[in-house]
Every structure is written in structure tokens, then in C-alpha cells.
Amino acid sequence: MLDDLDLSRIIGEMSDAVLYGYQPCEIMWGRSVRSWAVTDIVGKPPEWFQFDTDNCLRFRARDAGVEGELLSPSKFVVPAQDASYDNPYGFPDLSMCFWPVAFKKGGMKFWLRFAEKFGSPWVIGKHPHVCIMHQGRK
């Protein structure tokens, strides 16, 4: 059953849950000789989905309203990182990167605007002439 699946692609798509907190994956079912079997598992964009108050996965369809369309539990699997009942979306690792990147970008923008407005951003140090003469004799 697993021989026909591209497991490296499936595991790669499911590992996006580490970065984004959760990764909805659609299970494609197909009819085999005697029973139903999984033919493929495809990762879908997380922004297409939401959780309701009962932590059930819902599809954000345009015609489904604010609640979204309820999905069958046998049709989707949702790997999540550090998910809880209070937070079914999980804890994304990329959330720890947001503020450092935002401050770095904002700091660079401030520095460039400061340099453009006030001229060269070089630091000029001034010291008394006496110090140079004493250093020169030594």
C-alpha cells in the first residue's frame, strides 16, 4: 500500500507544519481490488482552512460564510507542532523569526534615511593635540 506513495514528497509537505504551526493534508482515496486505499496525500495551503470552536477543520469557501465548510475527518490529516486544545493552529517556528527580521529591516531603513538626511554616517573622534605629541615621542 505504501509502495505506490511518494513518501519523500509527502513527508516534505507535512514537515511544513514545523514552520507554519500546522499543515492540512488532503488524503486521496482510491478503490483497490478488495477495498478502499490511500492513493496520495497532498499538502494544501494553511490559509485555506480554519478551526471551529470544537477544533474541527473547516474549509474557507467563498460561499460557506464565516464558519466555513465542515470537512470529513477521513479526508484530511493535520500535522501540527505543539498544538493544544486552546490553540489547534500550533506554534510555528517562523513566528520566532518575525520580530528580529522586522527590527533589522526597520533599523536598516532608519539608518539609510538618517545617512541620507544628515550626510556621511562616519564617526569622527576628536582628541587634544597633546596626546599625539606624547605618542610620537614614545
Backbone as ProteinMPNN parsed JSONL, in Angstrom:
{"seq_chain_A": "MLDDLDLSRIIGEMSDAVLYGYQPCEIMWGRSVRSWAVTDIVGKPPEWFQFDTDNCLRFRARDAGVEGELLSPSKFVVPAQDASYDNPYGFPDLSMCFWPVAFKKGGMKFWLRFAEKFGSPWVIGKHPHVCIMHQGRK", "coords_chain_A": {"N_chain_A": [[0.824, -1.189, 0.0], [1.933, 1.297, 0.787], [3.973, 1.427, -1.003], [3.327, 2.584, -3.441], [3.117, 5.258, -2.927], [4.594, 8.533, -2.927], [6.661, 8.963, -0.683], [8.746, 10.662, 0.196], [8.053, 13.198, -0.821], [5.575, 13.536, 0.429], [6.263, 13.495, 3.168], [7.916, 15.734, 3.171], [6.04, 17.768, 2.569], [4.398, 17.54, 4.808], [6.168, 18.259, 6.785], [6.188, 20.985, 6.706], [4.592, 21.838, 8.699], [6.149, 22.351, 10.897], [7.277, 24.833, 10.357], [5.043, 26.536, 9.892], [3.229, 25.94, 11.887], [0.874, 24.368, 11.543], [-0.242, 22.008, 9.053], [-2.505, 21.364, 6.753], [-3.354, 18.369, 5.129], [-4.588, 16.738, 2.352], [-6.194, 13.657, 1.978], [-6.159, 11.41, -0.575], [-8.357, 9.082, -1.765], [-8.666, 5.854, -3.225], [-10.107, 3.186, -5.146], [-9.198, -0.08, -4.575], [-8.497, -3.532, -5.364], [-9.918, -5.075, -3.428], [-10.726, -3.283, -1.44], [-11.006, 0.134, -0.195], [-8.25, 2.359, -0.601], [-5.446, 4.425, 0.305], [-4.357, 6.661, -2.091], [-2.868, 8.944, -2.499], [-1.377, 11.672, -0.699], [-1.797, 15.013, -0.244], [-0.436, 18.15, 0.407], [-2.033, 21.118, 1.438], [-2.548, 24.714, 1.182], [-2.237, 26.42, 4.289], [-3.71, 28.753, 4.782], [-6.152, 28.405, 3.604], [-7.796, 27.153, 5.366], [-9.5, 26.781, 8.548], [-10.134, 26.476, 12.093], [-12.951, 25.407, 13.989], [-15.009, 26.064, 16.946], [-15.057, 23.593, 18.14], [-12.691, 22.481, 17.488], [-12.629, 21.352, 14.943], [-11.668, 20.858, 11.59], [-12.171, 23.271, 9.071], [-13.073, 24.367, 5.799], [-12.343, 27.345, 4.15], [-14.457, 28.409, 2.224], [-15.761, 30.467, -0.409], [-18.537, 30.692, -0.607], [-19.408, 29.633, 1.763], [-19.68, 31.172, 3.995], [-18.848, 32.761, 7.176], [-18.254, 30.73, 8.99], [-17.26, 28.606, 7.483], [-16.755, 25.592, 5.525], [-17.547, 22.443, 6.748], [-15.312, 19.738, 7.109], [-14.682, 16.312, 6.28], [-13.353, 14.055, 8.674], [-11.981, 11.826, 7.732], [-10.965, 12.612, 5.357], [-8.979, 14.515, 5.573], [-5.783, 15.04, 7.059], [-4.06, 16.544, 9.717], [-1.081, 17.515, 10.499], [0.524, 19.008, 13.279], [2.498, 21.356, 15.141], [3.247, 21.456, 18.48], [0.52, 21.779, 19.193], [-2.513, 22.498, 20.942], [-5.57, 22.082, 22.85], [-6.563, 24.612, 23.296], [-5.167, 26.076, 21.39], [-5.34, 25.097, 18.387], [-3.921, 25.609, 16.101], [-1.234, 25.365, 16.468], [2.302, 25.965, 17.219], [4.213, 27.974, 15.359], [7.548, 27.838, 14.043], [8.513, 29.898, 12.472], [7.359, 32.13, 13.567], [9.026, 32.986, 15.55], [10.979, 34.223, 14.141], [9.951, 36.52, 13.084], [9.873, 39.113, 14.519], [12.693, 39.732, 15.0], [13.551, 39.977, 12.309], [11.845, 42.003, 11.423], [12.665, 44.17, 13.068], [15.33, 44.384, 12.239], [15.012, 45.073, 9.56], [13.59, 47.482, 9.884], [15.506, 48.949, 11.332], [17.587, 49.138, 9.459], [16.283, 50.634, 7.499], [15.846, 53.03, 8.943], [18.546, 53.778, 9.414], [19.523, 54.203, 6.812], [17.869, 56.321, 5.996], [18.628, 58.252, 7.886], [21.359, 58.571, 7.216], [21.085, 59.55, 4.646], [19.784, 61.943, 5.119], [21.427, 63.438, 6.912], [23.975, 63.3, 5.914], [27.233, 61.858, 5.631], [27.636, 58.805, 7.368], [29.809, 58.469, 9.087], [31.79, 58.064, 11.992], [33.364, 60.532, 13.826], [36.168, 61.027, 15.662], [37.529, 63.16, 18.096], [40.403, 64.415, 19.611], [42.662, 65.907, 22.002], [45.531, 67.801, 20.888], [47.834, 67.362, 22.306], [47.985, 64.681, 23.056], [48.81, 63.335, 20.751], [51.399, 64.279, 20.381], [52.737, 63.2, 22.612], [52.524, 60.476, 22.076], [53.976, 60.271, 19.775], [56.661, 60.682, 20.58], [57.266, 58.422, 22.013]], "CA_chain_A": [[0.0, 0.0, 0.0], [2.793, 2.475, 0.851], [4.964, 1.394, -2.08], [2.897, 3.444, -4.542], [3.121, 6.66, -2.499], [5.862, 9.268, -2.94], [6.793, 9.302, 0.735], [9.641, 11.806, 0.427], [7.266, 14.408, -1.073], [4.537, 13.629, 1.462], [6.923, 13.885, 4.42], [8.354, 17.119, 2.987], [4.885, 18.652, 2.701], [3.931, 17.506, 6.198], [7.139, 18.931, 7.659], [5.898, 22.42, 6.729], [3.914, 22.122, 9.969], [7.145, 22.895, 11.824], [7.46, 26.25, 10.048], [3.804, 27.302, 9.932], [2.403, 25.544, 13.017], [0.044, 23.24, 11.117], [-0.239, 21.822, 7.605], [-3.57, 20.456, 6.323], [-3.01, 17.49, 4.009], [-5.761, 16.02, 1.858], [-5.978, 12.241, 1.684], [-6.845, 10.971, -1.787], [-8.731, 7.679, -1.653], [-8.949, 5.159, -4.48], [-10.624, 1.82, -4.993], [-8.29, -1.159, -4.959], [-9.202, -4.756, -5.741], [-10.842, -5.529, -2.395], [-11.178, -2.235, -0.519], [-10.516, 1.474, -0.448], [-6.865, 2.538, -0.168], [-4.894, 5.772, 0.114], [-3.571, 6.749, -3.326], [-1.938, 10.069, -2.393], [-1.605, 12.67, 0.352], [-1.355, 16.278, -0.838], [-0.482, 19.299, 1.308], [-2.803, 22.277, 0.976], [-2.148, 25.945, 1.888], [-2.928, 26.576, 5.581], [-4.631, 29.893, 4.807], [-7.445, 27.973, 3.082], [-8.508, 26.411, 6.393], [-9.62, 27.332, 9.892], [-10.714, 25.552, 13.064], [-14.128, 25.94, 14.674], [-14.912, 26.019, 18.406], [-14.862, 22.193, 18.536], [-11.398, 22.097, 16.892], [-12.816, 20.617, 13.691], [-11.114, 21.583, 10.451], [-13.164, 23.812, 8.143], [-12.548, 24.973, 4.578], [-12.827, 28.72, 3.974], [-15.027, 28.568, 0.886], [-16.374, 31.792, -0.595], [-19.979, 30.629, -0.412], [-19.705, 28.942, 3.02], [-19.844, 32.133, 5.075], [-17.758, 32.963, 8.127], [-17.908, 29.473, 9.651], [-16.537, 27.714, 6.586], [-17.368, 24.308, 5.193], [-17.048, 21.36, 7.593], [-14.639, 18.699, 6.334], [-14.71, 14.964, 6.832], [-12.074, 13.698, 9.31], [-11.281, 10.801, 6.957], [-10.462, 13.217, 4.122], [-7.829, 15.373, 5.864], [-4.933, 14.824, 8.22], [-3.466, 17.842, 10.021], [0.05, 17.513, 11.428], [0.705, 20.31, 13.931], [3.607, 21.423, 16.097], [2.874, 21.993, 19.799], [-0.884, 22.175, 19.207], [-3.263, 22.166, 22.149], [-6.999, 22.307, 22.671], [-6.753, 26.062, 23.233], [-4.551, 26.592, 20.172], [-5.175, 23.989, 17.438], [-3.053, 26.022, 14.994], [0.145, 25.008, 16.777], [3.274, 27.039, 17.419], [5.136, 27.968, 14.215], [8.922, 28.291, 14.27], [8.735, 31.165, 11.778], [6.895, 33.249, 14.391], [10.173, 33.473, 16.32], [11.843, 34.973, 13.23], [9.294, 37.723, 12.581], [10.295, 40.364, 15.141], [14.078, 40.089, 14.678], [13.643, 40.426, 10.917], [11.165, 43.294, 11.326], [13.525, 45.194, 13.66], [16.502, 44.555, 11.386], [14.575, 45.818, 8.379], [13.288, 48.838, 10.328], [16.768, 49.605, 11.685], [18.294, 49.461, 8.219], [15.545, 51.728, 6.872], [16.154, 54.223, 9.719], [19.943, 54.145, 9.204], [19.664, 54.759, 5.465], [17.217, 57.632, 5.975], [19.488, 59.133, 8.675], [22.563, 58.859, 6.437], [20.699, 60.378, 3.505], [19.381, 63.259, 5.589], [22.476, 64.169, 7.607], [25.28, 63.136, 5.285], [28.035, 60.656, 5.833], [27.419, 58.23, 8.696], [31.08, 58.116, 9.717], [32.02, 58.584, 13.337], [34.592, 61.322, 13.872], [36.661, 61.163, 17.022], [38.444, 64.288, 18.272], [41.177, 64.359, 20.84], [43.573, 67.058, 22.058], [46.786, 67.701, 20.149], [48.882, 66.941, 23.236], [48.069, 63.218, 23.046], [49.566, 62.898, 19.577], [52.81, 64.583, 20.579], [53.294, 62.237, 23.56], [52.603, 59.178, 21.414], [55.038, 60.33, 18.774], [57.97, 60.611, 21.218], [57.489, 57.096, 22.593]], "C_chain_A": [[0.872, 1.259, 0.0], [3.816, 2.522, -0.276], [4.612, 2.347, -3.212], [2.932, 4.927, -4.192], [4.524, 7.252, -2.58], [6.099, 9.808, -1.525], [7.712, 10.486, 0.989], [8.908, 13.126, 0.191], [6.233, 14.61, 0.027], [5.141, 14.078, 2.794], [7.419, 15.323, 4.335], [7.213, 18.106, 3.142], [4.372, 18.683, 4.136], [4.898, 18.218, 7.14], [7.015, 20.451, 7.608], [5.151, 22.816, 8.0], [4.881, 22.697, 10.992], [7.289, 24.399, 11.606], [6.199, 27.069, 10.291], [2.882, 26.939, 11.091], [1.511, 24.362, 12.706], [0.041, 23.186, 9.598], [-1.361, 20.855, 7.229], [-3.139, 19.669, 5.086], [-4.247, 16.69, 3.626], [-5.383, 14.589, 1.516], [-6.815, 11.882, 0.467], [-7.093, 9.468, -1.676], [-9.011, 7.11, -3.033], [-9.385, 3.733, -4.206], [-9.571, 0.831, -5.456], [-9.129, -2.401, -5.265], [-10.266, -5.135, -4.708], [-11.41, -4.407, -1.531], [-10.677, -0.87, -0.985], [-9.1, 1.592, 0.1], [-6.441, 3.976, -0.428], [-4.037, 5.762, -1.149], [-2.56, 7.879, -3.274], [-2.334, 10.937, -1.204], [-0.979, 13.964, -0.139], [-1.509, 17.399, 0.185], [-1.214, 20.463, 0.666], [-2.357, 23.517, 1.746], [-2.926, 26.132, 3.194], [-3.93, 27.73, 5.606], [-5.996, 29.556, 4.21], [-8.331, 27.374, 4.168], [-8.554, 27.186, 7.699], [-10.201, 26.251, 10.797], [-11.927, 26.211, 13.702], [-13.955, 25.792, 16.187], [-14.725, 24.602, 18.94], [-13.557, 21.624, 17.993], [-11.552, 21.18, 15.685], [-12.315, 21.488, 12.545], [-12.233, 22.018, 9.517], [-12.459, 24.481, 6.976], [-13.166, 26.352, 4.411], [-13.302, 28.915, 2.539], [-15.706, 29.931, 0.792], [-17.866, 31.777, -0.275], [-20.376, 29.956, 0.904], [-19.874, 29.898, 4.195], [-18.631, 32.198, 5.984], [-17.306, 31.639, 8.748], [-17.055, 28.571, 8.778], [-17.264, 26.392, 6.414], [-16.727, 23.201, 6.034], [-16.482, 20.243, 6.725], [-14.704, 17.362, 7.056], [-13.363, 14.629, 7.472], [-11.294, 12.634, 8.538], [-10.691, 11.355, 5.667], [-9.201, 14.045, 4.349], [-7.087, 14.879, 7.097], [-4.188, 16.138, 8.445], [-2.311, 17.663, 11.007], [0.261, 18.921, 11.982], [1.862, 20.216, 14.916], [3.131, 22.119, 17.356], [1.435, 22.507, 19.83], [-1.529, 21.738, 20.516], [-4.743, 22.386, 21.864], [-7.292, 23.801, 22.542], [-6.226, 26.653, 21.938], [-4.324, 25.444, 19.188], [-4.261, 24.338, 16.268], [-1.587, 25.694, 15.25], [1.023, 26.232, 16.964], [4.277, 27.015, 16.27], [6.524, 28.478, 14.583], [9.193, 29.624, 13.584], [8.228, 32.361, 12.579], [8.028, 33.816, 15.239], [11.116, 34.302, 15.452], [11.249, 36.325, 12.852], [9.86, 39.001, 13.183], [11.765, 40.685, 14.914], [14.241, 40.599, 13.251], [12.982, 41.792, 10.757], [12.023, 44.414, 11.914], [14.772, 45.429, 12.82], [16.146, 45.386, 10.16], [14.273, 47.273, 8.748], [14.536, 49.61, 10.701], [17.559, 50.01, 10.465], [17.613, 50.63, 7.509], [15.831, 53.046, 7.594], [17.574, 54.698, 9.44], [20.143, 54.765, 7.825], [19.017, 56.138, 5.368], [18.056, 58.657, 6.747], [20.721, 59.534, 7.874], [22.243, 59.76, 5.251], [20.384, 61.805, 3.947], [20.553, 64.061, 6.146], [23.864, 63.943, 7.033], [25.946, 61.831, 5.649], [27.843, 60.099, 7.243], [28.703, 57.852, 9.415], [31.191, 58.764, 11.085], [33.355, 59.31, 13.328], [34.973, 61.486, 15.33], [37.657, 62.308, 17.105], [39.148, 64.136, 19.607], [42.153, 65.53, 20.837], [44.897, 66.755, 21.357], [47.922, 67.168, 21.022], [49.053, 65.424, 23.201], [48.911, 62.725, 21.881], [51.055, 63.143, 19.783], [53.447, 63.599, 21.555], [53.426, 60.861, 22.93], [53.734, 59.16, 20.399], [56.422, 60.202, 19.372], [58.275, 59.214, 21.743], [57.855, 56.122, 21.568]], "O_chain_A": [[0.569, 2.204, -0.728], [4.459, 3.551, -0.482], [5.507, 2.867, -3.877], [2.789, 5.769, -5.078], [5.515, 6.564, -2.336], [5.777, 10.956, -1.22], [7.472, 11.249, 1.924], [9.123, 14.084, 0.934], [6.04, 15.729, 0.504], [4.586, 14.946, 3.467], [7.351, 16.057, 5.321], [7.375, 19.156, 3.763], [3.957, 19.734, 4.627], [4.485, 18.725, 8.183], [7.67, 21.144, 8.387], [5.086, 23.997, 8.34], [4.47, 23.457, 11.869], [7.41, 25.155, 12.57], [6.27, 28.172, 10.833], [1.843, 27.576, 11.261], [1.397, 23.443, 13.518], [0.291, 24.19, 8.933], [-1.194, 19.643, 7.37], [-2.625, 20.237, 4.122], [-4.871, 16.046, 4.469], [-4.378, 14.341, 0.849], [-8.037, 12.032, 0.478], [-6.159, 8.684, -1.513], [-9.532, 7.804, -3.906], [-9.07, 3.156, -3.165], [-9.106, 0.895, -6.594], [-10.348, -2.307, -5.407], [-11.39, -5.477, -5.074], [-12.479, -4.571, -0.944], [-10.02, -0.743, -2.018], [-8.776, 1.004, 1.132], [-7.011, 4.658, -1.28], [-3.109, 4.963, -1.273], [-1.513, 7.807, -3.918], [-3.485, 10.93, -0.767], [0.219, 14.017, -0.418], [-2.582, 17.579, 0.761], [-1.028, 20.752, -0.516], [-1.837, 23.392, 2.855], [-4.151, 26.013, 3.201], [-4.895, 27.692, 6.369], [-6.916, 30.368, 4.309], [-9.507, 27.11, 3.918], [-7.772, 28.108, 7.93], [-10.699, 25.232, 10.319], [-11.938, 27.42, 13.932], [-12.874, 25.434, 16.656], [-14.281, 24.425, 20.074], [-13.344, 20.413, 18.035], [-10.699, 20.329, 15.436], [-12.517, 22.702, 12.538], [-13.132, 21.237, 9.205], [-11.396, 25.081, 7.132], [-14.382, 26.506, 4.519], [-12.604, 29.529, 1.732], [-16.167, 30.476, 1.795], [-18.396, 32.746, 0.269], [-21.562, 29.73, 1.14], [-20.186, 29.452, 5.299], [-17.538, 31.758, 5.626], [-16.118, 31.445, 9.004], [-16.207, 27.841, 9.291], [-18.262, 26.12, 7.082], [-15.506, 23.043, 6.03], [-17.091, 19.848, 5.731], [-14.773, 17.3, 8.283], [-12.323, 14.894, 6.868], [-10.073, 12.548, 8.673], [-9.987, 10.639, 4.955], [-8.429, 14.256, 3.413], [-7.685, 14.37, 8.045], [-3.737, 16.773, 7.492], [-2.531, 17.657, 12.218], [0.185, 19.904, 11.245], [2.165, 19.148, 15.449], [2.66, 23.255, 17.299], [1.16, 23.549, 20.425], [-1.137, 20.737, 21.115], [-5.12, 22.821, 20.776], [-8.164, 24.205, 21.772], [-6.779, 27.632, 21.437], [-3.233, 24.874, 19.151], [-3.864, 23.448, 15.516], [-0.778, 25.743, 14.323], [0.565, 27.372, 16.882], [5.115, 26.115, 16.214], [6.66, 29.437, 15.343], [10.016, 30.405, 14.062], [8.623, 33.494, 12.303], [8.001, 34.99, 15.608], [11.97, 35.013, 15.981], [11.966, 37.191, 12.351], [10.286, 39.89, 12.445], [12.075, 41.846, 14.649], [14.986, 41.549, 13.012], [13.497, 42.648, 10.038], [12.107, 45.494, 11.329], [15.227, 46.567, 12.703], [16.887, 46.289, 9.772], [14.65, 48.191, 8.019], [14.627, 50.805, 10.421], [18.14, 51.094, 10.427], [18.285, 51.515, 6.98], [16.036, 54.072, 6.945], [17.794, 55.894, 9.247], [20.864, 55.754, 7.692], [19.566, 57.031, 4.722], [18.184, 59.803, 6.314], [21.091, 60.707, 7.853], [23.036, 60.631, 4.895], [20.682, 62.762, 3.233], [20.658, 65.257, 5.873], [24.846, 64.371, 7.638], [25.287, 60.832, 5.937], [27.885, 60.855, 8.213], [28.677, 56.981, 10.285], [30.732, 59.887, 11.292], [34.362, 58.765, 12.875], [34.204, 62.015, 16.132], [38.545, 62.411, 16.26], [38.535, 63.766, 20.608], [42.441, 66.089, 19.779], [45.316, 65.602, 21.253], [48.873, 66.581, 20.506], [50.178, 64.936, 23.309], [49.662, 61.763, 22.039], [51.881, 62.314, 19.403], [54.591, 63.196, 21.349], [54.378, 60.144, 23.237], [54.375, 58.128, 20.196], [57.305, 59.65, 18.715], [59.444, 58.863, 21.9], [58.079, 54.952, 21.88]]}, "name": "protein", "num_of_chains": 1, "seq": "MLDDLDLSRIIGEMSDAVLYGYQPCEIMWGRSVRSWAVTDIVGKPPEWFQFDTDNCLRFRARDAGVEGELLSPSKFVVPAQDASYDNPYGFPDLSMCFWPVAFKKGGMKFWLRFAEKFGSPWVIGKHPHVCIMHQGRK"}
